[in-house]
mmCIF file of C-alpha atoms in Angstrom:
data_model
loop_
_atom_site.group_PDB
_atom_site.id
_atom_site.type_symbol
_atom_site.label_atom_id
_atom_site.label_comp_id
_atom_site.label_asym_id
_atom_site.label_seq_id
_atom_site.Cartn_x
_atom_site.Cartn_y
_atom_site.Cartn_z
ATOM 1 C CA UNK A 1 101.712 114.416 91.483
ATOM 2 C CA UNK A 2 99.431 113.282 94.356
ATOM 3 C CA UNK A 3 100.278 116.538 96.132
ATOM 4 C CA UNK A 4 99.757 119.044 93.450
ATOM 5 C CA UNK A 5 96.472 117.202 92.774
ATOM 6 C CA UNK A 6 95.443 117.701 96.844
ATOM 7 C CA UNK A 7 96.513 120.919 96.998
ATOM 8 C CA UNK A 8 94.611 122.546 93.934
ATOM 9 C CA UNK A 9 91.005 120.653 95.298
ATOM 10 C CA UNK A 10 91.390 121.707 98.796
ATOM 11 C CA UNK A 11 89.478 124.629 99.701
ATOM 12 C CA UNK A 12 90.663 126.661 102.862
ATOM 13 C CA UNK A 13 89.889 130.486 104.375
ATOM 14 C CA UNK A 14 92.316 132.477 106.041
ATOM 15 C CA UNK A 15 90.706 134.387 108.842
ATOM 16 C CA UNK A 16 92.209 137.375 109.558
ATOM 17 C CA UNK A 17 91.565 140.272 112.497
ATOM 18 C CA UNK A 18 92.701 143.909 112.882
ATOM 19 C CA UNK A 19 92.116 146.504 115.351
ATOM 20 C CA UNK A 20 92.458 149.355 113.445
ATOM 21 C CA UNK A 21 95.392 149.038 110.827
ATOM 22 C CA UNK A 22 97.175 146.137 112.976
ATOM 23 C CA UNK A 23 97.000 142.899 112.448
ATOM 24 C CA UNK A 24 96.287 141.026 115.521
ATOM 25 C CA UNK A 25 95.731 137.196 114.580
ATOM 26 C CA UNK A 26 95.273 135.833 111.486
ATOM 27 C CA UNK A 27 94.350 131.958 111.573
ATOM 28 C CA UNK A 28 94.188 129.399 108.839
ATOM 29 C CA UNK A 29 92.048 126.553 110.704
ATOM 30 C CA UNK A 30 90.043 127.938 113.424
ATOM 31 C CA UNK A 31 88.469 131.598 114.364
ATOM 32 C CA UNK A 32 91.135 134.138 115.096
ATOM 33 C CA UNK A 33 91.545 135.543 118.897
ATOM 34 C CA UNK A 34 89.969 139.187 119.444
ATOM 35 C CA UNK A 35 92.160 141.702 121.097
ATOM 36 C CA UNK A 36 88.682 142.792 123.560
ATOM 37 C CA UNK A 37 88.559 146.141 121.696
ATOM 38 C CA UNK A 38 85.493 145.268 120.832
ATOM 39 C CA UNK A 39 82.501 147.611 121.646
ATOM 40 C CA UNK A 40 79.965 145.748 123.699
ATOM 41 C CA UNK A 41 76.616 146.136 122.656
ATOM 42 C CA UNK A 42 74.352 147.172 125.146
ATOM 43 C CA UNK A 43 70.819 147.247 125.235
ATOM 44 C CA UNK A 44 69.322 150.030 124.235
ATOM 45 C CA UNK A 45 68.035 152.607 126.877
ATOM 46 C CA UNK A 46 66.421 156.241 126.454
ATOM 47 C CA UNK A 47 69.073 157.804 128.434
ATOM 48 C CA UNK A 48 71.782 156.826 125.840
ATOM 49 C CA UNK A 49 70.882 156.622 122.252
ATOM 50 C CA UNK A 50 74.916 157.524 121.016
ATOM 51 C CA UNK A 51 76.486 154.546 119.534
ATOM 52 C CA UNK A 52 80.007 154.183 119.081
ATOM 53 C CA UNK A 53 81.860 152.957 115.841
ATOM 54 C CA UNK A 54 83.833 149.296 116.458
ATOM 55 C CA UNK A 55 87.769 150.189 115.456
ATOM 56 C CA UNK A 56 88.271 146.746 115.290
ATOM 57 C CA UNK A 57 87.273 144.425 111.676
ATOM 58 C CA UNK A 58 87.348 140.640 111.028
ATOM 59 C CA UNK A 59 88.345 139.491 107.383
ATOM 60 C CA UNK A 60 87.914 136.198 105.685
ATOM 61 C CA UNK A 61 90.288 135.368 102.888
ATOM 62 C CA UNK A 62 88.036 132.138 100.961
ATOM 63 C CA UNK A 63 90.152 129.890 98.559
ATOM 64 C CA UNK A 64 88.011 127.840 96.761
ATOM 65 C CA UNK A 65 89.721 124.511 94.609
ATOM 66 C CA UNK A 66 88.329 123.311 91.849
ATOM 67 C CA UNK A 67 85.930 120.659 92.117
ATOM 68 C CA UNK A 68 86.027 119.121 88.721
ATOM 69 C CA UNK A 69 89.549 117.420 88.034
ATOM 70 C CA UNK A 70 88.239 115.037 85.142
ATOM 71 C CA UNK A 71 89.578 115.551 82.113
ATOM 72 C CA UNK A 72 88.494 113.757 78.953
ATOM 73 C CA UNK A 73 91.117 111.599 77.085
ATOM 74 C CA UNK A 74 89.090 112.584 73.790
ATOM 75 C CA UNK A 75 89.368 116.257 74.850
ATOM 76 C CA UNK A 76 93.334 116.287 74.312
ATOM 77 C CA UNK A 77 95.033 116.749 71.009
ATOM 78 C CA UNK A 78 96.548 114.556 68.809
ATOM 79 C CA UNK A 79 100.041 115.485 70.103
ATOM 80 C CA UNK A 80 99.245 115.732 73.470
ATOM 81 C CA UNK A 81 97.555 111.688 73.155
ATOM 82 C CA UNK A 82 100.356 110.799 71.688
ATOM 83 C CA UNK A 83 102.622 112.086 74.814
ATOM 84 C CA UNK A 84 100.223 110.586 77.179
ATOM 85 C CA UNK A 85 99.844 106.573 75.784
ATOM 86 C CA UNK A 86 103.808 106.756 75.568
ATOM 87 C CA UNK A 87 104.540 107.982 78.915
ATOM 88 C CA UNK A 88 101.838 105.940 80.408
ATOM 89 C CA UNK A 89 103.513 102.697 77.704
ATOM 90 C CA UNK A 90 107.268 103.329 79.088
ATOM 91 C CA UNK A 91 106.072 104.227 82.835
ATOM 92 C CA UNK A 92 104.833 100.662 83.047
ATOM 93 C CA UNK A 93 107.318 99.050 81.530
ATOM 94 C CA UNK A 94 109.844 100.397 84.485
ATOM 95 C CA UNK A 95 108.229 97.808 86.862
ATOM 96 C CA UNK A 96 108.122 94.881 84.650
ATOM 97 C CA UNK A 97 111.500 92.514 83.536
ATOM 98 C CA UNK A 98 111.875 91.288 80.332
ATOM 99 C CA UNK A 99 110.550 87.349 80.476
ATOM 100 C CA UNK A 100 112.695 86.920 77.076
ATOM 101 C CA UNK A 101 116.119 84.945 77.335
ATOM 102 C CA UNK A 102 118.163 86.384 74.699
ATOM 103 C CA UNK A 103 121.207 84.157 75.553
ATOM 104 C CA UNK A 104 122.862 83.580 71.765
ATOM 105 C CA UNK A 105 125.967 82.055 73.261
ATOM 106 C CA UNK A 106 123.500 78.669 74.984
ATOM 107 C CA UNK A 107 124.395 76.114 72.032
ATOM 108 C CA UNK A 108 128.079 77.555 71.580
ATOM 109 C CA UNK A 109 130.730 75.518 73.135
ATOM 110 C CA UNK A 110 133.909 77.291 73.557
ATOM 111 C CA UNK A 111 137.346 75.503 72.340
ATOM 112 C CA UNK A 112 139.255 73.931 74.503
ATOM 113 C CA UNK A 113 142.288 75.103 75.912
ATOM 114 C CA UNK A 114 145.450 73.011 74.975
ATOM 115 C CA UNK A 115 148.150 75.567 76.031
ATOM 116 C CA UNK A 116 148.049 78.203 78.663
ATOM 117 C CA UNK A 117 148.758 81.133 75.740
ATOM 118 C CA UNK A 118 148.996 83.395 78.813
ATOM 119 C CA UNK A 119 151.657 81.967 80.857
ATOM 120 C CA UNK A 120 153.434 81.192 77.687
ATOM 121 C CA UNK A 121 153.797 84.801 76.408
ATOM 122 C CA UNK A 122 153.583 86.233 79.977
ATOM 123 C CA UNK A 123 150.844 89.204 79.045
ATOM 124 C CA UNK A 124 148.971 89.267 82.520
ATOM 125 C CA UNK A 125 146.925 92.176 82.794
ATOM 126 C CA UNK A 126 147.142 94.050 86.007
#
């Protein structure tokens, strides 16, 4: 439950790189590696005013979680209450023993035994 609960709050991006229609590194922590297709920009001059286009393109997958994970008790229906004050009832009732002594057989005093009925009708179970 702890997990599920972590995973749908954390918020990650997936950075991704191609040079052209390749993928070259994709990364899910850090900035992805460049393959050095990259066109360097230089400064501009009045001998060369052509530019060329970059082949290569970064792109940033953003996954967002959800920052409100409060839910209101009164919000629920009546059914869905119901489900929750039982579980929550029989949950915590796993860890607990039962402090009651239901011992009936504590002021009974069994007969005593004046012949071995065993021995005398030799029935011994096996």
């Amino acid at each position: 439950m702890a997990l599920i609960v972590l995973l749908s709050t954390v918020s990650f991006t997936v950075d991704s790189h191609y040079c052209g229609d390749t993928l070259v590194d994709s990364s899910l922590f850090g900035h992805v590696e460049t393959c050095g297709m990259e066109v360097q920009q230089q400064l501009p001059s009045s001998e060369c005013d052509i530019s060329k286009d970059d082949c290569c393109s970064d792109e940033q997958f953003i996954v967002e979680g959800q920052d409100t994970i409060k839910t209101s008790f009164d919000k629920l229906n009546k059914d869905q209450q119901l489900f929750v004050a039982a579980f929550i009832h029989t949950y915590i009732n796993l860890f607990f023993e039962s402090q009651t002594d239901l011992n009936a057989y504590r002021d009974y005093t069994p007969p005593l035994l004046v012949k071995d009925i065993q021995i005398l009708d030799q029935t011994f179970l096996i």
